[in-house]
Amino acid sequence: MAKYQIQTSRLAHHLFCLRSHYVLSMLPKLCLRTKHEFAGNLFELGKYATTSIPIRPKLLIKISDVMAHDDCIENGQYNNQSNSIPSDPDEDCDVSKACKKFPSIKLGSSPPVELFDGSACHSDIASFLAAKSSKNFYLNSTCEECVQDEDRTLPSLYPALPDVGNSSVSEEYTLTTGSSLLPMNIETGTISSNPAVEGDSSKKKSTSENTAVSGRSFLDQSVGCISGLSKRHQRQLDDSGFHTLGKLLHHFPRTYADLRNPQVHIDDGQYIIFVGKVLSSRGIRASYSFSFLEVVVCCEIAERESNSGCTVDDNTGGKKIIYLHLKKFFRGNRFTFTPFLRRLGEKHKEGEVVCVSGKVRTMQSEDHYEMREYNIDVLQDEKDVPLYAKERPYPIYPSKRGSSPTFLRDIIARGIDALPINVDPIPEDITQGFGLLRLRDAYNGIHRPKSIKEADLARKRFMFDEFFYLQLARLFQMLERLGTRIEKDCLLDKYRQPHLNAAYMKDWACLTQKFLKALPYSLTVSQMKAIAEIIWDLKRPIPMNRLLQGDVGCGKTVVAFLACMEVIGTGYQAAFMVPTELLAIQHYEHLLGLLENMEGVENKPSVALLTGSTSSKQSRMIREGLQSGEISLVIGTQSLISEKVEFSALRIAVVDEQHRFGVVQRGKFGSKLFNNSISSKIAAEHSDGTSSGDFSMAPHVLAMSATPIPRTLALALYGEMSLTHITDLPPGRVPVKTYSILGNDEGFEKVYEMMLDELDKGGKVYLVYPVIEQSDQLPQLHAASEGLQSISYRFQGYNCGLLHGKMKKDEKEEALRRFRNGDIQILLSTQVIEVGVDVPDASMMVVMNAERFGIAQLHQLRGRVGRGMKKSRCILVASTTSSLSRLKVLENSSDGFHLAEVDLLLRGPGDLLGRKQSGHLPEFPIARLEVDGNILEDAHLAALKILSISDDLEQFPALKMELSMRQPLCLLGD
Ligand SMILES: Nc1ncnc2c1ncn2[C@@H]1O[C@H](COP(=O)(O)OP(=O)(O)OP(=O)(O)O)[C@@H](O)[C@H]1O
């Protein structure tokens, strides 16, 4: 005994000297070195390791003290962090237990323990606690004991680090004044977020503290506004692109893990939700610059019969206890101070009932699981237990430039807690009216949903926002351009009640009515409706911006011609722009033919054709004619928007196949009139007077789309345009019978047979190829040039022609003319014929390598046949069996809009629209046009509703601010 006393006093002396010495600070570091013998030797611990005398606990306290670990004491003192010696002398301190619990120190001969894995000692602690407690410890959803959290002063969240052994483990929090931390969520003190538990208190805080802060400006604050965030983390978030709180909160989960209540079998890596009791909570210093928090939760799970055939253990009464080790790591010597660690450990109280969710990792000891990625919610009320025991979605975040998902999850949760209630710029009646969550709830719902339904609702809100601000911006910009109140009302009315905006035929210009009469057919109902809408627009004092849509061959061209007649009839000019020369010539000839039929018109409109191939002399004459006003209508390609072309009084610009042009190109027509306001004055003098006075008005734009675009897509692309649909086809049209055939030898034989049959009956056949010439890279593709030889050989007695984009204009014209007048019966072509080619008696189309084309594109190609009264067929030759099923959809439907929807779903908007047009499609980070279209419609209505109340948004300052803060809208295609 005396020997031990001497040894102890020597040790105390050592310690005393060391406290003020540099070695003291180095000691923990040294202890971490291999086998930690230095520390052992220093204190001569080996000599005491195997002894069991009352003095040893004291010794351990001293060591603990020196090494800044308060909790190096066994059982009784384990959780209360008292440094007193166990009162019960029988309760012996076992050194090996201390070693297990404290694996960074090797004491005596105790075996090394896996770093940070205190599983063994925690099971001891659990049994100790269980023995100590007179009450039974029920951990399932019927848990009766709920310990109130009385003293919570620590930060709400401590980001966990992905890998302890990883050198990238980083420091976590800034210690502010003294050792106290300034947490964001000081009231709740829970480690993680829980809307139900924390929401109210943080709401209270938000309202009280932040009512003066405008929502937007709050979201635009730097992430540094999340208090308690270290400078280093701020920098890290900044480097990851999270410059503002808003950006951080918009880092949405990539998916949600389906959290299940655990059954007897728990897999490694499974996401599970548990309700249990806190056994211990410790802040542990592991080295001079590394510490961690370990909360051990004990859960009772139902031990049902498992799939593997395991039977229920009678002794446990169908229950099984498991232990969860929740760990968060801290790097940086600031986080190793005893007060910090003590307070860290105090975050959770022994016996506290908590709900833990996250990913489990199995540990070496049976029934022990580690969780480094978790949420923990303290259950304040027993009634909460069933609520938490339910399955819940657990957000899984994508990492971003060095910021781990776990880190982001925790920081985001803290960011949400900081949000004020009034953060939403959209007025409440709008969100209520459209069944949307308020913004703060939406952030909560997407980041910490209680159910998938809640996450869905939250997602809906963010999708709505994406669409809403786009629509609002477009409409707002349009209104801003208008000068007077009447103009603005006029425009809004157009959107609010599109069905009311139609001009009666009696109000049409005389020329228009005569042109209509001269048509060789009567217009269909929707053609009439479309032209009435357009003429109504033409009479308005604001420039029309309308998109005319319709299925292939529905007769859009004639509607556009009528619109041109209307402005010409009132003394103005019209321009008709098409994407290809072929189409320009076709329209020009078509129009001349129709004008020829017109009777009783003294001065028929003069029409010119202007393309890139027009000779310079002729171009100059046409330009002069347009400038003087002699030419009333010009049909042409892009050359129409060249700066050299000036109009006397351009009143309408028709843009056919508008998706082939950028918005900027379309918009160039707008400048035509402004540049020529003086000459338009002269033109106005010759007009019938109805339009005088609006000299500086930009021309009306009528855009036509040959490819039917689903309405939602059209709204997204052209939200600022009025939409007109032609919904029916001219009478007598017989739907084209479509076949999809596999392109093997047998298949081709069948195709050739059908072609021969068609030709023998006097029909004309298009053969469409994906490429002009065969290439080594894609030998499987059939090519038009190579096909000419073999097809001519196969169909001797019939003439074959070739048409593709690389041919000269004259050659193309010639080929098409010969096909039209019947000199050629088989036209081998590329997809150059897809757009607008109109040969009414062409009765068959064969598309080679049909899988290379999109559904909408094939429908468009198919539209080149069946344009007359003749029964027509379309054969889609597929290279593979797998592609046949996709092509079958064309066999079953001839409705272009339906097929466009299918294509949208199958390929997404980018592919449906093609590269050029999809380049104009705004980006929607979470919304998907193909499936979320109905929300877009809502957003459009909501934007109109807002602007109807306040067209300059003055009544909605928060909204106006939000709009201005969002990416400023540039002209699409710029
Ligand atoms: N109401 C009608 N009755 C009968 N034929 C019509 C009618 N309207 C147009 N047509 C004819 O239908 C054919 C297709 O018309 P048009 O070229 O205008 O269609 P489109 O909608 O422009 O088609 P695409 O987009 O395929 O070019 C033309 O030959 C045209 O003369």
GROMACS .gro file of C-alpha atoms in nm, residues 79 101 191 219 394 542 798:
model
    7
   79ASN     CA    1  -2.228   1.016  -1.786
  101LYS     CA    2  -1.386   0.284  -2.386
  191ILE     CA    3  -2.857   1.761  -3.350
  219LEU     CA    4  -3.209   3.435  -4.925
  394TYR     CA    5  -3.459   1.032  -4.592
  542ILE     CA    6  -5.033   4.652  -8.025
  798TYR     CA    7  -4.011   0.386 -11.369
   0.00000   0.00000   0.00000
